[in-house]
Amino acid sequence: MLAIEPDECIDCAVCIPECPVNAIYAEEDVPQDQLKFVKLNVELSRAWPTITRMKPHPADADEWRDVKDKLQYLER
Ligand code: SF4
């Protein structure tokens, strides 16, 4: 999971088709059942370190990509 700092985002939408699990939405297109992630994204984007260089995806990314209700596993 990544978080996007909303004050840094310029809403260019380039990342939307690049996300391999279709997890990114323009703010006005966030599905109703995922609105809770808007506030969480703000919180996490300001708490987590900034990624400044491309790096390999986590080794277990494919294992997690189709798991539902992953929010319960979020560690803060
Ligand atoms: S690529 Fe995505 S996160 Fe980055 S500025 Fe564009 S819309 Fe925002």
Coordinates of N, CA and C and ligand atoms in Angstrom, one line a residue:
M1 N 0.8 -1.2 0.0 CA 0.0 0.0 0.0 C 0.9 1.2 0.0
L2 N 0.5 2.2 -0.8 CA 1.1 3.5 -0.8 C 0.1 4.5 -0.5
A3 N 0.5 5.7 0.0 CA -0.4 6.8 0.3 C 0.1 8.0 -0.5
I4 N -0.8 8.8 -1.0 CA -0.5 10.0 -1.8 C -0.8 11.2 -1.0
E5 N 0.2 12.1 -0.8 CA 0.0 13.3 -0.1 C -0.8 14.2 -0.9
P6 N -2.0 14.5 -0.5 CA -3.0 15.3 -1.3 C -2.5 16.7 -1.6
D7 N -1.7 17.3 -0.7 CA -1.3 18.7 -1.0 C -0.2 18.7 -2.0
E8 N 0.5 17.6 -2.2 CA 1.6 17.5 -3.2 C 1.0 17.0 -4.6
C9 N -0.1 16.3 -4.6 CA -0.6 15.8 -5.8 C -1.2 16.9 -6.6
I10 N -0.9 16.9 -7.9 CA -1.4 17.9 -8.8 C -2.6 17.5 -9.7
D11 N -3.1 16.3 -9.3 CA -4.3 15.7 -10.0 C -4.0 15.5 -11.5
C12 N -2.8 15.1 -11.8 CA -2.5 14.8 -13.3 C -3.1 13.5 -13.8
A13 N -3.4 12.6 -12.8 CA -4.1 11.3 -13.1 C -3.2 10.3 -13.8
V14 N -1.9 10.6 -13.9 CA -1.0 9.6 -14.6 C -0.9 8.3 -13.8
C15 N -1.0 8.4 -12.5 CA -0.9 7.2 -11.7 C -2.1 6.3 -11.7
I16 N -3.2 6.8 -12.1 CA -4.4 6.0 -12.1 C -4.3 4.7 -13.0
P17 N -4.0 4.9 -14.2 CA -3.9 3.6 -15.1 C -2.6 2.8 -14.8
E18 N -1.6 3.4 -14.1 CA -0.4 2.7 -13.7 C -0.5 1.7 -12.6
C19 N -1.5 2.0 -11.7 CA -1.7 1.1 -10.5 C -2.1 -0.3 -11.0
P20 N -1.3 -1.3 -10.6 CA -1.6 -2.7 -11.1 C -2.9 -3.3 -10.5
V21 N -3.4 -2.7 -9.4 CA -4.6 -3.2 -8.8 C -5.8 -2.2 -8.8
N22 N -5.7 -1.2 -9.6 CA -6.7 -0.2 -9.8 C -7.2 0.4 -8.4
A23 N -6.2 0.7 -7.6 CA -6.5 1.2 -6.3 C -6.5 2.7 -6.2
I24 N -6.2 3.4 -7.3 CA -6.2 4.9 -7.3 C -7.3 5.5 -8.0
Y25 N -8.0 6.4 -7.4 CA -9.1 7.1 -8.0 C -8.9 8.6 -7.9
A26 N -9.4 9.4 -8.8 CA -9.5 10.8 -8.6 C -10.5 11.0 -7.5
E27 N -10.3 12.1 -6.7 CA -11.1 12.3 -5.5 C -12.6 12.2 -5.8
E28 N -13.0 12.8 -6.9 CA -14.4 12.8 -7.2 C -15.0 11.4 -7.7
D29 N -14.1 10.5 -8.0 CA -14.5 9.2 -8.4 C -14.4 8.1 -7.4
V30 N -14.0 8.4 -6.2 CA -13.8 7.4 -5.2 C -15.1 6.7 -4.9
P31 N -15.2 5.4 -5.0 CA -16.5 4.7 -4.8 C -16.9 4.9 -3.3
Q32 N -18.2 4.9 -3.2 CA -18.8 5.2 -1.9 C -18.3 4.2 -0.8
D33 N -18.1 3.0 -1.1 CA -17.6 2.0 -0.1 C -16.1 2.2 0.2
Q34 N -15.4 3.1 -0.5 CA -14.0 3.3 -0.2 C -13.7 4.7 0.3
L35 N -14.7 5.5 0.6 CA -14.5 6.9 1.1 C -13.7 6.9 2.3
K36 N -13.7 5.9 3.1 CA -13.0 5.8 4.4 C -11.5 5.9 4.1
F37 N -11.0 5.6 2.9 CA -9.6 5.6 2.5 C -9.1 7.0 2.2
V38 N -10.0 7.9 2.0 CA -9.6 9.3 1.7 C -8.9 9.9 2.9
K39 N -9.6 9.8 4.1 CA -9.0 10.3 5.3 C -7.8 9.5 5.7
L40 N -7.8 8.2 5.6 CA -6.7 7.4 5.9 C -5.5 7.7 5.1
N41 N -5.7 8.0 3.8 CA -4.7 8.3 2.9 C -3.9 9.6 3.3
V42 N -4.7 10.6 3.8 CA -4.1 11.8 4.3 C -3.2 11.5 5.5
E43 N -3.8 10.7 6.4 CA -3.0 10.4 7.6 C -1.7 9.7 7.3
L44 N -1.8 8.6 6.5 CA -0.7 7.8 6.2 C 0.4 8.5 5.4
S45 N -0.1 9.3 4.4 CA 0.9 10.1 3.6 C 1.7 11.0 4.4
R46 N 1.2 11.5 5.5 CA 1.9 12.4 6.3 C 2.8 11.7 7.4
A47 N 2.5 10.4 7.6 CA 3.2 9.7 8.6 C 4.3 8.8 8.1
W48 N 4.1 8.3 6.8 CA 5.0 7.4 6.2 C 6.1 8.1 5.5
P49 N 7.3 7.5 5.4 CA 8.4 8.1 4.7 C 8.1 8.3 3.2
T50 N 8.6 9.3 2.6 CA 8.4 9.6 1.2 C 9.3 8.7 0.4
I51 N 8.7 8.2 -0.7 CA 9.5 7.4 -1.6 C 10.1 8.3 -2.7
T52 N 11.4 8.3 -2.8 CA 12.0 9.2 -3.7 C 12.7 8.4 -4.9
R53 N 12.8 7.1 -4.8 CA 13.4 6.3 -5.9 C 12.5 5.1 -6.1
M54 N 12.5 4.7 -7.4 CA 11.8 3.5 -7.7 C 12.5 2.3 -7.0
K55 N 11.7 1.4 -6.5 CA 12.3 0.2 -5.9 C 11.4 -1.0 -6.3
P56 N 11.9 -2.2 -6.1 CA 11.1 -3.4 -6.5 C 9.9 -3.5 -5.6
H57 N 8.8 -4.1 -6.1 CA 7.6 -4.2 -5.3 C 7.9 -5.3 -4.2
P58 N 7.1 -5.3 -3.1 CA 7.3 -6.3 -2.1 C 7.2 -7.7 -2.6
A59 N 8.0 -8.6 -2.1 CA 8.0 -10.0 -2.5 C 6.7 -10.7 -2.4
D60 N 5.8 -10.2 -1.5 CA 4.5 -10.9 -1.3 C 3.4 -10.1 -2.0
A61 N 3.7 -9.2 -2.8 CA 2.6 -8.3 -3.5 C 1.6 -9.2 -4.2
D62 N 2.0 -10.1 -5.0 CA 1.1 -11.0 -5.7 C 0.2 -11.8 -4.8
E63 N 0.8 -12.2 -3.7 CA 0.0 -13.0 -2.7 C -1.1 -12.1 -2.1
W64 N -0.9 -10.8 -2.0 CA -1.9 -10.0 -1.3 C -2.9 -9.3 -2.3
R65 N -2.5 -9.2 -3.6 CA -3.3 -8.4 -4.5 C -4.8 -8.6 -4.6
D66 N -5.2 -9.9 -4.4 CA -6.7 -10.1 -4.5 C -7.3 -10.4 -3.1
V67 N -6.6 -10.2 -2.0 CA -7.2 -10.4 -0.7 C -8.1 -9.3 -0.4
K68 N -9.3 -9.6 0.0 CA -10.3 -8.6 0.4 C -10.2 -8.1 1.8
D69 N -10.7 -7.0 2.1 CA -10.7 -6.4 3.5 C -9.4 -6.4 4.2
K70 N -8.4 -5.9 3.5 CA -7.0 -5.9 4.0 C -6.8 -4.9 5.1
L71 N -7.7 -4.0 5.2 CA -7.5 -2.9 6.2 C -7.3 -3.4 7.6
Q72 N -7.9 -4.5 7.9 CA -7.7 -5.1 9.3 C -6.2 -5.4 9.6
Y73 N -5.4 -5.5 8.5 CA -4.0 -5.9 8.7 C -3.1 -4.7 8.7
L74 N -3.6 -3.5 8.5 CA -2.8 -2.3 8.5 C -2.1 -2.1 9.8
E75 N -0.8 -2.0 9.8 CA 0.0 -1.7 11.0 C 0.4 -0.2 11.0
R76 N 0.1 0.5 12.1 CA 0.4 1.9 12.2 C 1.5 2.1 13.3
Ligands
SF4_1 S1 0.8 10.9 -10.7 FE1 -1.0 10.6 -9.3 S2 -0.2 11.2 -7.3 FE2 1.3 12.0 -8.7 S3 0.6 14.1 -9.1 FE3 -0.4 12.8 -10.7 S4 -2.4 12.3 -9.9 FE4 -1.1 13.0 -8.2

